[in-house]
CSV table of C-alpha atoms in Angstrom, one decimal:
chain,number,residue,atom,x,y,z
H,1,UNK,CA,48.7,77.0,27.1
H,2,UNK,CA,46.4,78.7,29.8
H,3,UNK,CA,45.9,82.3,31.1
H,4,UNK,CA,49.5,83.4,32.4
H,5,UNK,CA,48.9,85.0,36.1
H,6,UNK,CA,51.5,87.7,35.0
H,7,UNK,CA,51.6,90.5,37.8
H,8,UNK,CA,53.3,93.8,37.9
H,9,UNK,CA,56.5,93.3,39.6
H,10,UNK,CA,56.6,95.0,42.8
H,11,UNK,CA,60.4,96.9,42.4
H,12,UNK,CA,62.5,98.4,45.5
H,13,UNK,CA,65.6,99.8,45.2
H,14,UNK,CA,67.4,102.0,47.6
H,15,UNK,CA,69.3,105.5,47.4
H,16,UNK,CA,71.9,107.6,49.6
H,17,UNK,CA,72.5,111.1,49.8
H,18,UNK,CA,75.3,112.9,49.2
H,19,UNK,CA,76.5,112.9,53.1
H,20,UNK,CA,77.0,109.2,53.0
H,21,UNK,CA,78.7,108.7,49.8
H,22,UNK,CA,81.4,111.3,51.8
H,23,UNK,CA,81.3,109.3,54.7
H,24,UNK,CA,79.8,112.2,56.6
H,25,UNK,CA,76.5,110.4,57.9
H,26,UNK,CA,75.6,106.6,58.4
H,27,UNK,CA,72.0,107.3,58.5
H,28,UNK,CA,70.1,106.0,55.2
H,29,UNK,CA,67.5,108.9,53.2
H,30,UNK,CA,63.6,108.6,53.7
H,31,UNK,CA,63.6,106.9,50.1
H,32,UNK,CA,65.9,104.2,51.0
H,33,UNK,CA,63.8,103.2,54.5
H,34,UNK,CA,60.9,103.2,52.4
H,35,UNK,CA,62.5,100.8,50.1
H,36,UNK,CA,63.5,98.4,52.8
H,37,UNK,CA,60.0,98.4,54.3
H,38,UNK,CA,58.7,97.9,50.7
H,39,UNK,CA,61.1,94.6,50.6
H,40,UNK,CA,60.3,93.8,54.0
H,41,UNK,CA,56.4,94.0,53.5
H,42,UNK,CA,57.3,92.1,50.0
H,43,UNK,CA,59.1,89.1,51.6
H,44,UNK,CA,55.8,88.8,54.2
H,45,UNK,CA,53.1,89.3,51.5
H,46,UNK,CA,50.7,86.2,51.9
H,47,UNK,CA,49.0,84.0,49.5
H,48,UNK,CA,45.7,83.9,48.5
H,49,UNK,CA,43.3,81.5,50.1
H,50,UNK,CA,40.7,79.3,48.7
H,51,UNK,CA,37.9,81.0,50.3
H,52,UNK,CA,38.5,84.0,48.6
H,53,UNK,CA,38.3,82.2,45.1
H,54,UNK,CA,35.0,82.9,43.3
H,55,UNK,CA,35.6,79.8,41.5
H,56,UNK,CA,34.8,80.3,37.6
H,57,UNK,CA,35.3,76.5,36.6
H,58,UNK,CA,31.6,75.6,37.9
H,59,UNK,CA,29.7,78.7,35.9
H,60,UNK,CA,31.8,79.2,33.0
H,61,UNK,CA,30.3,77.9,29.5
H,62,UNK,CA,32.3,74.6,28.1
H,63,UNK,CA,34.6,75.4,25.0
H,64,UNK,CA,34.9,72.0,24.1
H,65,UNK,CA,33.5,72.1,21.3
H,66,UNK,CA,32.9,75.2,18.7
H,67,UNK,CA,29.3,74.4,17.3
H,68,UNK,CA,27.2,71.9,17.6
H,69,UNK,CA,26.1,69.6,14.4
H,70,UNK,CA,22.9,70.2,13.8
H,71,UNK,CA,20.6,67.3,13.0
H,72,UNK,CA,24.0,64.4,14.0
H,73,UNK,CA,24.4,65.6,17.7
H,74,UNK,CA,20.7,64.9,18.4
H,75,UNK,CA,20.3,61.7,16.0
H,76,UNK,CA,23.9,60.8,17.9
H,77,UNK,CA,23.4,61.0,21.1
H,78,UNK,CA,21.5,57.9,22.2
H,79,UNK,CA,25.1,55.9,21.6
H,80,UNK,CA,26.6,58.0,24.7
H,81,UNK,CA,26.4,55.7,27.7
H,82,UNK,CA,25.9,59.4,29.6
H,83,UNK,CA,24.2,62.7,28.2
H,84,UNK,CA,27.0,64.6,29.7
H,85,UNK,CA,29.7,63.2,27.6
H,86,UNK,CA,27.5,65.0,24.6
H,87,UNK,CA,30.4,68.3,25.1
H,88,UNK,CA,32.8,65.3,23.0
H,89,UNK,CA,30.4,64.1,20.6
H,90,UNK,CA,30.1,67.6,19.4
H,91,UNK,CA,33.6,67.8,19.6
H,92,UNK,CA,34.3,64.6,17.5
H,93,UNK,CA,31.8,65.7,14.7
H,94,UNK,CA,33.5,69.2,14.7
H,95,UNK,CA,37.0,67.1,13.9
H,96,UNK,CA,35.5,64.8,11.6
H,97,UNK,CA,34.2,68.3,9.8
H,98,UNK,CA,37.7,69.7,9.7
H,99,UNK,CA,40.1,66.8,8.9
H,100,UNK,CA,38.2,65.3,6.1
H,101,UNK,CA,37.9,67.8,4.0
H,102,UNK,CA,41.4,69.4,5.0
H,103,UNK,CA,43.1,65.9,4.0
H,104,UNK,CA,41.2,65.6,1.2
H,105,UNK,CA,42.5,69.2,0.0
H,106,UNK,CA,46.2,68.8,1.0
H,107,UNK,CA,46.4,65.3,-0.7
H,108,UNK,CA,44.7,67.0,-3.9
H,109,UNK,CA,47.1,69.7,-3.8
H,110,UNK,CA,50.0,67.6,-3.6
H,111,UNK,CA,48.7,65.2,-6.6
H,112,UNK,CA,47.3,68.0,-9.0
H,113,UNK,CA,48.0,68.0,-12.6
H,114,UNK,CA,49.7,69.7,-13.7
H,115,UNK,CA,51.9,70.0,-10.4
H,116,UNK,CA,51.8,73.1,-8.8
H,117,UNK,CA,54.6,75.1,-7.2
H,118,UNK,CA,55.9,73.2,-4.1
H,119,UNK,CA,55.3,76.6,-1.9
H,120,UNK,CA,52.2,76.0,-2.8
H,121,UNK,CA,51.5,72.3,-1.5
H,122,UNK,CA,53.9,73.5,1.5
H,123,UNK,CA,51.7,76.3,2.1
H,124,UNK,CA,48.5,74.4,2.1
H,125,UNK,CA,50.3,71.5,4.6
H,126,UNK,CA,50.9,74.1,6.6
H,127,UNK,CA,48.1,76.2,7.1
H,128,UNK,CA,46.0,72.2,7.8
H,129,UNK,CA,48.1,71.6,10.7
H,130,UNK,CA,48.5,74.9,12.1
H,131,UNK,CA,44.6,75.3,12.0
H,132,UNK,CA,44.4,71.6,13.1
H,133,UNK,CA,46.8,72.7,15.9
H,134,UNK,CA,45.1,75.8,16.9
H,135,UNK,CA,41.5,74.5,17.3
H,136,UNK,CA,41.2,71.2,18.0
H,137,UNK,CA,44.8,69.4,18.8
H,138,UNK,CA,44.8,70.0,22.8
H,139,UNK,CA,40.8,69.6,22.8
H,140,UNK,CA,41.0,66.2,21.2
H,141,UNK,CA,44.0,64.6,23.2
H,142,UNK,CA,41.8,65.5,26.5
H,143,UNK,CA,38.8,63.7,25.1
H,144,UNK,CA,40.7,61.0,24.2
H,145,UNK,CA,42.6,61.3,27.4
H,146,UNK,CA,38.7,60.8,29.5
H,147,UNK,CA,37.6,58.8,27.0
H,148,UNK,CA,40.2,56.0,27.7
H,149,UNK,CA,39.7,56.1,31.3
H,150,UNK,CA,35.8,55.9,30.9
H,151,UNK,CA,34.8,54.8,28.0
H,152,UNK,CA,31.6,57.1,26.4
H,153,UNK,CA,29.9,54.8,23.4
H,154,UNK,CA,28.0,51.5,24.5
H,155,UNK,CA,29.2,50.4,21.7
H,156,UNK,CA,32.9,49.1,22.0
H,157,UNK,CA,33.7,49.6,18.4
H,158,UNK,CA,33.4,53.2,18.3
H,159,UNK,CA,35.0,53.4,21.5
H,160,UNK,CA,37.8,52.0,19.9
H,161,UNK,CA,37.7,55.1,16.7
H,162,UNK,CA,39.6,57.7,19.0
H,163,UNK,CA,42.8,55.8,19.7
H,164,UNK,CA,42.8,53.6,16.5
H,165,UNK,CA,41.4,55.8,13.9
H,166,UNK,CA,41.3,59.4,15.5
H,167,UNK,CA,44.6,59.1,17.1
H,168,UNK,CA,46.7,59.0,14.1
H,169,UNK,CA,45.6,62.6,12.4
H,170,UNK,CA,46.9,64.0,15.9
H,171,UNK,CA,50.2,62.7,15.8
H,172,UNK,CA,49.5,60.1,18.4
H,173,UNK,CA,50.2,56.2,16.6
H,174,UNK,CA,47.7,53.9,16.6
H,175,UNK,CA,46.5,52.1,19.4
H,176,UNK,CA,49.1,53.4,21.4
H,177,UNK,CA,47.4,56.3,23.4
H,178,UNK,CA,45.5,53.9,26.5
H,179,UNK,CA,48.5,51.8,26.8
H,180,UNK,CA,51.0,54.7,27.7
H,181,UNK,CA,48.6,56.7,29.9
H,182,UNK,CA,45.9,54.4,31.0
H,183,UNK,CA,47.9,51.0,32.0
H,184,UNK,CA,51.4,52.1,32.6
H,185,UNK,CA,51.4,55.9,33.6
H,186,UNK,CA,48.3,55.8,36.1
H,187,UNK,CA,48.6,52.1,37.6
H,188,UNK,CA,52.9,52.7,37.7
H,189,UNK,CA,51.6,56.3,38.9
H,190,UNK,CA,55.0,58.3,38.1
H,191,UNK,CA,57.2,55.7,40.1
H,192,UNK,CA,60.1,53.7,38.3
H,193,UNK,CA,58.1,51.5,36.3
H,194,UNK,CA,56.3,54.3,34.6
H,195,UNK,CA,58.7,54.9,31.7
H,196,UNK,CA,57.3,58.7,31.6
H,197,UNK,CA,58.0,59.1,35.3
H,198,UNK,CA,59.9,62.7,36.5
H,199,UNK,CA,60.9,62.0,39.9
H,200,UNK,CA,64.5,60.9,39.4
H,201,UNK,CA,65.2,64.5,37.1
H,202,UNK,CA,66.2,67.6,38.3
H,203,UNK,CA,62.9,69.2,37.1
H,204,UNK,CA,63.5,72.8,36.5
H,205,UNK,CA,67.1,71.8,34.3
H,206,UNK,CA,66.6,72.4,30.0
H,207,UNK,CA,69.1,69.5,30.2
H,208,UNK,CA,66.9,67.5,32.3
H,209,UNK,CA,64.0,67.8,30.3
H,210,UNK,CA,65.8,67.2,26.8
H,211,UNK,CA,67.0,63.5,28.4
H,212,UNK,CA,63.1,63.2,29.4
H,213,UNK,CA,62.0,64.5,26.1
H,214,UNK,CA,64.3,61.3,24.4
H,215,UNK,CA,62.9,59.0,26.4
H,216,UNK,CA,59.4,59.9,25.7
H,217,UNK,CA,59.6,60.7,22.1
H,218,UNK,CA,62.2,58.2,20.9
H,219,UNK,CA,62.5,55.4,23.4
H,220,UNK,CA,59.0,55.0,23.8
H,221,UNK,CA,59.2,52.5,20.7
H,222,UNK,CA,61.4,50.4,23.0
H,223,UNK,CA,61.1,51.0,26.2
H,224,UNK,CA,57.4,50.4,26.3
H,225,UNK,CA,56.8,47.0,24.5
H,226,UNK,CA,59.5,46.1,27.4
H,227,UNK,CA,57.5,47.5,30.2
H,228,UNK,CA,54.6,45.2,28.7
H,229,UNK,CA,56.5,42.6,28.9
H,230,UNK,CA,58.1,42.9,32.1
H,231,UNK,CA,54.7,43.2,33.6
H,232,UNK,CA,53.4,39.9,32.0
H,233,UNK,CA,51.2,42.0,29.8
H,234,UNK,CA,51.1,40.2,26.8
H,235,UNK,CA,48.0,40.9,25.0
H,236,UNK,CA,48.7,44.6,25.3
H,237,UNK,CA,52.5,43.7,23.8
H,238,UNK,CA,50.3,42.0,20.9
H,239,UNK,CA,48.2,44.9,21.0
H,240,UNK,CA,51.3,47.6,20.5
H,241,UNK,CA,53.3,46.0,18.2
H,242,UNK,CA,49.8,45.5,16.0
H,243,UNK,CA,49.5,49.5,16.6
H,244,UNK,CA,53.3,50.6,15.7
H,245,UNK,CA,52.8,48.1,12.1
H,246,UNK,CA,49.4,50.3,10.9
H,247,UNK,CA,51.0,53.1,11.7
H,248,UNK,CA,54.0,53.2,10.3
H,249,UNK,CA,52.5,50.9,7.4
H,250,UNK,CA,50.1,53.3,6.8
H,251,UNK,CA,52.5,56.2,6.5
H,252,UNK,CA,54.9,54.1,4.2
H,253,UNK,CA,52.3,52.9,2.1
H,254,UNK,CA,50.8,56.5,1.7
H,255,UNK,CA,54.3,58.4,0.5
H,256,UNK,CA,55.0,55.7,-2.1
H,257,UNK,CA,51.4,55.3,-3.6
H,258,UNK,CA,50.2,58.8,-3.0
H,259,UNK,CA,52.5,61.9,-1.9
H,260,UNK,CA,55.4,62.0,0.7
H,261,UNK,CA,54.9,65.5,1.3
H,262,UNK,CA,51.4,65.2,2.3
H,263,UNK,CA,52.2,62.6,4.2
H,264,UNK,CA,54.5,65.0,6.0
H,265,UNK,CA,52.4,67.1,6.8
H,266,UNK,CA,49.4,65.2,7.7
H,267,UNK,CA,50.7,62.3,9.8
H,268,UNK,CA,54.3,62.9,10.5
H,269,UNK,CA,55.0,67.0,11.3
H,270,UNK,CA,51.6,66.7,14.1
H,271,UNK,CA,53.4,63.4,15.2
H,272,UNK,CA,56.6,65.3,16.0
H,273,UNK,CA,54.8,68.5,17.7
H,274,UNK,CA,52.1,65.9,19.6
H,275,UNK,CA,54.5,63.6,21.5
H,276,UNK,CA,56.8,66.9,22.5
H,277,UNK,CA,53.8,68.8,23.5
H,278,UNK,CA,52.2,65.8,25.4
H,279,UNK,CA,56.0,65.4,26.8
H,280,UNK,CA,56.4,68.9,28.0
H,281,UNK,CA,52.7,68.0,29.3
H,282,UNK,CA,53.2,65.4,31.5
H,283,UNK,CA,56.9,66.8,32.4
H,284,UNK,CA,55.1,70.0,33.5
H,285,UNK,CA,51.9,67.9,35.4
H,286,UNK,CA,54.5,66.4,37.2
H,287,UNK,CA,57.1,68.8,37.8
H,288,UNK,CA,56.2,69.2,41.6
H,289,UNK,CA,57.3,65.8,43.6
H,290,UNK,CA,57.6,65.7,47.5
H,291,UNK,CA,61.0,64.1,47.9
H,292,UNK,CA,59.9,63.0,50.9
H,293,UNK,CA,56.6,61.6,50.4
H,294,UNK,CA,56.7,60.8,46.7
H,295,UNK,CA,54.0,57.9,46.8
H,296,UNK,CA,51.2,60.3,48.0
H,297,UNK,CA,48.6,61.2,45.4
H,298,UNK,CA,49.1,65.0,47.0
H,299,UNK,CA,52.4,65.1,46.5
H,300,UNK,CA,53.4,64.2,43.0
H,301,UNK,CA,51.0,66.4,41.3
H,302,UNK,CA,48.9,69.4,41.6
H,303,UNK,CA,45.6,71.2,40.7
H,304,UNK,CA,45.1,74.3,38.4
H,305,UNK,CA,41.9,76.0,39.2
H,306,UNK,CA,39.9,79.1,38.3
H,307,UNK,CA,41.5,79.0,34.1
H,308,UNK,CA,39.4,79.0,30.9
H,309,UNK,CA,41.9,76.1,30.0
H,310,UNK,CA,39.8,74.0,32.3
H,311,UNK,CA,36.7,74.7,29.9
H,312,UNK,CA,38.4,73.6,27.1
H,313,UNK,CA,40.0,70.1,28.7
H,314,UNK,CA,37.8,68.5,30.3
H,315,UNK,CA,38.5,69.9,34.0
H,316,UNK,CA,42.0,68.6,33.3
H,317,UNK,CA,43.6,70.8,35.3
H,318,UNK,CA,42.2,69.3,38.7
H,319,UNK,CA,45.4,66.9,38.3
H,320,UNK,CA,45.4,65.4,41.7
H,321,UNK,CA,41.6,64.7,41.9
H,322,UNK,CA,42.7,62.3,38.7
H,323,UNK,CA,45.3,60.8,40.0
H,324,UNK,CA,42.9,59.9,43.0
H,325,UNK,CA,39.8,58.8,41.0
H,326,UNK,CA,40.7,58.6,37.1
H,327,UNK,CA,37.2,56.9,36.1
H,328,UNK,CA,35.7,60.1,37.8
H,329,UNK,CA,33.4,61.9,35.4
H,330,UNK,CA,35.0,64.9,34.2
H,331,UNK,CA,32.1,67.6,35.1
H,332,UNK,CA,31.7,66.1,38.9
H,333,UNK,CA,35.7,66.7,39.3
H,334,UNK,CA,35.8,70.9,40.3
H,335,UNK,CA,33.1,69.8,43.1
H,336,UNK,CA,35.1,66.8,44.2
H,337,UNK,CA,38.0,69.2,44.7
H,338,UNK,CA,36.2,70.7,47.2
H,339,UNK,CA,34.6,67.5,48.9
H,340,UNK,CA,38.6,66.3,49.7
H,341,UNK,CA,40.1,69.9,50.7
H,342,UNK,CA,40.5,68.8,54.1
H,343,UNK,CA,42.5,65.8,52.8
H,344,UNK,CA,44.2,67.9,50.3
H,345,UNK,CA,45.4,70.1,53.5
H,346,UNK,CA,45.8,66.7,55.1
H,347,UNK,CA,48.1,65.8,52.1
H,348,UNK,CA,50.5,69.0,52.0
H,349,UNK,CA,49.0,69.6,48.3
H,350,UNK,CA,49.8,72.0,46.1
H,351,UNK,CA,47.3,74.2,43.9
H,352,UNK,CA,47.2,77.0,41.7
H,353,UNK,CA,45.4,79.9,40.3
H,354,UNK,CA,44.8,81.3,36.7
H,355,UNK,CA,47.6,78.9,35.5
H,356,UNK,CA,46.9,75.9,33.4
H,357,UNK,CA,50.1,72.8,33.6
H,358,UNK,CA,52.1,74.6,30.1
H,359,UNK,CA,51.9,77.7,32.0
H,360,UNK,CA,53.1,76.2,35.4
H,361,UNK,CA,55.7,74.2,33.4
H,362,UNK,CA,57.2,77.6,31.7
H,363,UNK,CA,57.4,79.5,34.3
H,364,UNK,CA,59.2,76.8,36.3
H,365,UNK,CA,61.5,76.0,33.6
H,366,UNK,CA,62.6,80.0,33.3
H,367,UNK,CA,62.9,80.1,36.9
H,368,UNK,CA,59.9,82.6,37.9
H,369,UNK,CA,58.8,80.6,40.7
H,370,UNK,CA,57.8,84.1,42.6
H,371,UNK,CA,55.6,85.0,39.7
H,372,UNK,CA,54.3,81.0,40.1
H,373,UNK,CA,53.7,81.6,43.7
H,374,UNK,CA,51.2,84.3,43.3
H,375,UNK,CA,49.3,81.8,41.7
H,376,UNK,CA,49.3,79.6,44.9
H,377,UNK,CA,46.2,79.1,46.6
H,378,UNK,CA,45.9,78.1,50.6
H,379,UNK,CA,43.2,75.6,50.9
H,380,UNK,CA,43.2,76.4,54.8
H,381,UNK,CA,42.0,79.5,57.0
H,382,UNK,CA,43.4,82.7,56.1
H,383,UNK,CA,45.5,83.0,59.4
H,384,UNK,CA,47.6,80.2,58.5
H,385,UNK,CA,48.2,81.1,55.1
H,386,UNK,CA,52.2,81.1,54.3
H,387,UNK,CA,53.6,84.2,52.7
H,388,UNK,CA,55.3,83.9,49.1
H,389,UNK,CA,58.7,83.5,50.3
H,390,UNK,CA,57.9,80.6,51.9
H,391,UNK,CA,55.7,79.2,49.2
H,392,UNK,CA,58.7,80.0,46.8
H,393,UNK,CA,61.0,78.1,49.0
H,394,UNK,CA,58.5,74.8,49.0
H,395,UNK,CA,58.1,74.8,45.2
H,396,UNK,CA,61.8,75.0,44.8
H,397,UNK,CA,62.4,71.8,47.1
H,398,UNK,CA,59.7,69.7,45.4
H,399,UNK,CA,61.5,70.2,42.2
H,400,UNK,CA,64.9,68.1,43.1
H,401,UNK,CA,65.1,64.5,42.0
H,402,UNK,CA,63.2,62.0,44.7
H,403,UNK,CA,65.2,59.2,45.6
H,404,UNK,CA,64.4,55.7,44.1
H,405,UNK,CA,63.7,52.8,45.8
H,406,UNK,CA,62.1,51.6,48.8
H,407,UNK,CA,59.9,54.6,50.2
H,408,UNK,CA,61.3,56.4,53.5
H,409,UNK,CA,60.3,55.4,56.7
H,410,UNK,CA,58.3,58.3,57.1
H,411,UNK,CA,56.2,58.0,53.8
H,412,UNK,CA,55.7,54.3,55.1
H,413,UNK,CA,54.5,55.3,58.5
H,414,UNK,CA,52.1,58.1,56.6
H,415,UNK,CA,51.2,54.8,54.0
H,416,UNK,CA,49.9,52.7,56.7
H,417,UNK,CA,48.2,55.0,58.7
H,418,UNK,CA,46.6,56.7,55.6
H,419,UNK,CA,46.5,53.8,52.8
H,420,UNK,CA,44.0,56.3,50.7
H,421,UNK,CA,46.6,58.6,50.2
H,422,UNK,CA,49.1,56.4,48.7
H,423,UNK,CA,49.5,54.7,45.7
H,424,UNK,CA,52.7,52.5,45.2
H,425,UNK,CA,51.0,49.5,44.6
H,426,UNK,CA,48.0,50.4,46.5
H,427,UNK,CA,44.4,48.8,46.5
H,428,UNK,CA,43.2,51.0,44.5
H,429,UNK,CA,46.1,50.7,41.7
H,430,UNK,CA,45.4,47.2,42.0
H,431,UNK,CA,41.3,47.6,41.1
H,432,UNK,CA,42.7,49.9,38.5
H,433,UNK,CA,45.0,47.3,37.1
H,434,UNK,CA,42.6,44.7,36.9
H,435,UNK,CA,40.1,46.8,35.4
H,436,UNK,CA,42.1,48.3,32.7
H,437,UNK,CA,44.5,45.4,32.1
């Protein structure tokens, strides 16, 4: 998660003297008109607005990465297809330095003679994943994440490492990773054929999300071979079911010939937290959906700006500028942000402050949506700028279900008078199709 935009809760109450609880005077004490004009002034309070922001995501240094290799980056480099991709070379030799030798010692724990304690071979499992976790597991699904939608080696081999060989050690199965996001979730762009869509749920309901979480985690294995085949995509069927048999293969083979409980711990416990992290993710990128103009790129997502989460992903938090332009490079995406404010006001778009998409995504799901709307930002001039009532009131209608189906006749009037803006089945969904498929 990101920086939490926590504020002091601004309390009023209200007292009454001694008069009125006799019944001797109607008229309420100095301390209890001061409360009501404290709750009044509360209710108009206005946002902040985006030219206020001193925006740290252009000056801050990246954290991608947590040293560079000396010697490798440099002798490296000359495979990137752009310099500025060298933030996820370093990145990539900094896992290759952690996992190697981390396997290497949970495996040699596990198959010591003679055995050791099992606390012992639990104890070094766990402290592998929990570093694994803690330093490099949301770092690397973001690289892999840009990565897939713009490739980084000229080479196509290596770009093929991350989801084939990388993948795995982060829970994610082989070969599975581009297909998911890439092909189905961005060309499908949360609509019904996107098997990870959130529009039809209730999206601030623990019941909700659970059903969600099940179909992400555990129906995945089905439900996405069939959306390969129900889009005529064959060679990516070939291409997950080729995947899903290294995998598991690998796994099987690896607790028979050399330890289950390494195994455990080193391919199966990150599988179980990645896919619920990456569905909590995507449930919380999307939990904001205009029910009326679902097929708008400004209305099923929204950006997270000004968050030191945003130097250690890539930008990712500039989630509608990707779902407008996903082969964008990742360090040209804060300034494109600004280029398309006036069609982000255009769009009714939504964007925050201080909070990264895990942040967003707790506070919605334990209903602190005022504490969420402090983190709104107005993109246009202060005097129009709503106050956080009514910013509380908008985020709570974009979290009911949107209906399925044909698009309203207002989100079709908006789709042919601004075809840029829309995205159920739109030009450039087809380009993307085509170029991915």
């Amino acid at each position: 998660g990101g920086l939490l935009c926590w504020h002091r809760p601004i309390c009023a109450g209200s007292s009454s003297t001694h008069s009125e609880a006799m019944g001797a005077s109607a008229e309420r004490s100095p301390t209890a008109a001061a409360a009501s004009a404290d709750e009044k002034k509360k209710d108009k309070k206005k946002v902040q607005v985006l030219d206020d922001v001193v925006n740290s995501d252009f000056t801050a240094a990246r954290n991608e990465y947590h040293f560079r290799t000396p010697f490798l980056v440099d002798a490296l480099t000359p495979l990137l297809k752009d310099k500025r991709d060298v933030p996820m070379l370093c990145l990539l030799l900094n896992i290759v330095e952690y996992v190697v030798p981390g396997v290497a010692v949970v495996y040699g724990i596990a198959l010591w003679k003679p055995p050791l304690p099992i606390v012992v071979k639990n104890l070094a499992g766990l402290l592998y994943v929990v570093g694994l976790l803690l330093l490099f597991q949301e770092r690397f699904t973001l690289c892999i994440h840009f990565a897939s939608h713009r490739t980084i080696f000229h080479n196509d081999t290596l770009n093929h490492v991350l989801g084939w060989l990388f993948a795995p050690f982060f829970g994610i199965p082989t070969g599975l990773y581009k297909l998911h996001h890439v092909i189905m979730h961005h060309i499908e762009n949360n609509h019904e054929l996107d098997i990870s869509s959130t529009e039809a749920y209730q999206r601030d309901s623990w019941v909700a999300f659970l059903s969600y979480w099940f179909h992400f985690t555990i129906l995945i294995w089905f439900e996405l071979p069939y959306y390969t085949i129900r889009t005529k995509r064959y060679s990516w069927f070939q291409a997950i079911l080729l995947g899903l048999v290294i995998w598991s293969g690998t796994i099987v083979l690896l607790a028979k010939f050399a330890s289950t409980l390494a195994t455990v711990w080193v391919f199966v416990v990150p599988h179980i937290i990645a896919m619920s992290a990456m569905a909590f993710g995507n449930w919380s990128q999307h939990i904001f959906v205009n029910p009326e103009d679902r097929h708008s790129n400004y209305a099923l997502t929204y950006n997270c700006i000004d968050t030191p989460v945003n130097q250690t992903t890539f930008n990712d938090g500039y989630h509608i500028i990707h779902h407008l332009n996903a082969r964008l490079h990742w360090s040209e995406i804060p300034q494109y942000f600004y280029d398309t404010k006036d069609k982000h006001i255009e769009g009714n778009a939504i964007t925050f402050r201080g909070v990264h998409f895990m942040d967003v995504g707790v506070l919605v799901m334990t209903k602190q949506l005022r504490k969420l709307a402090e983190c709104y930002v107005h993109l246009g001039p202060k005097d129009t700028a709503p106050t956080l009532e009514a910013v509380e009131e908008r985020l709570r209608a974009w979290l009911r279900p949107a209906p399925q189906g044909a698009a309203p006749a207002a989100a079709k009037k908006a789709e042919e008078r601004f075809p840029e803006r829309h995205t159920s089945r739109s030009r450039g969904a087809a380009r993307n199709a085509q170029r991915e498929a």
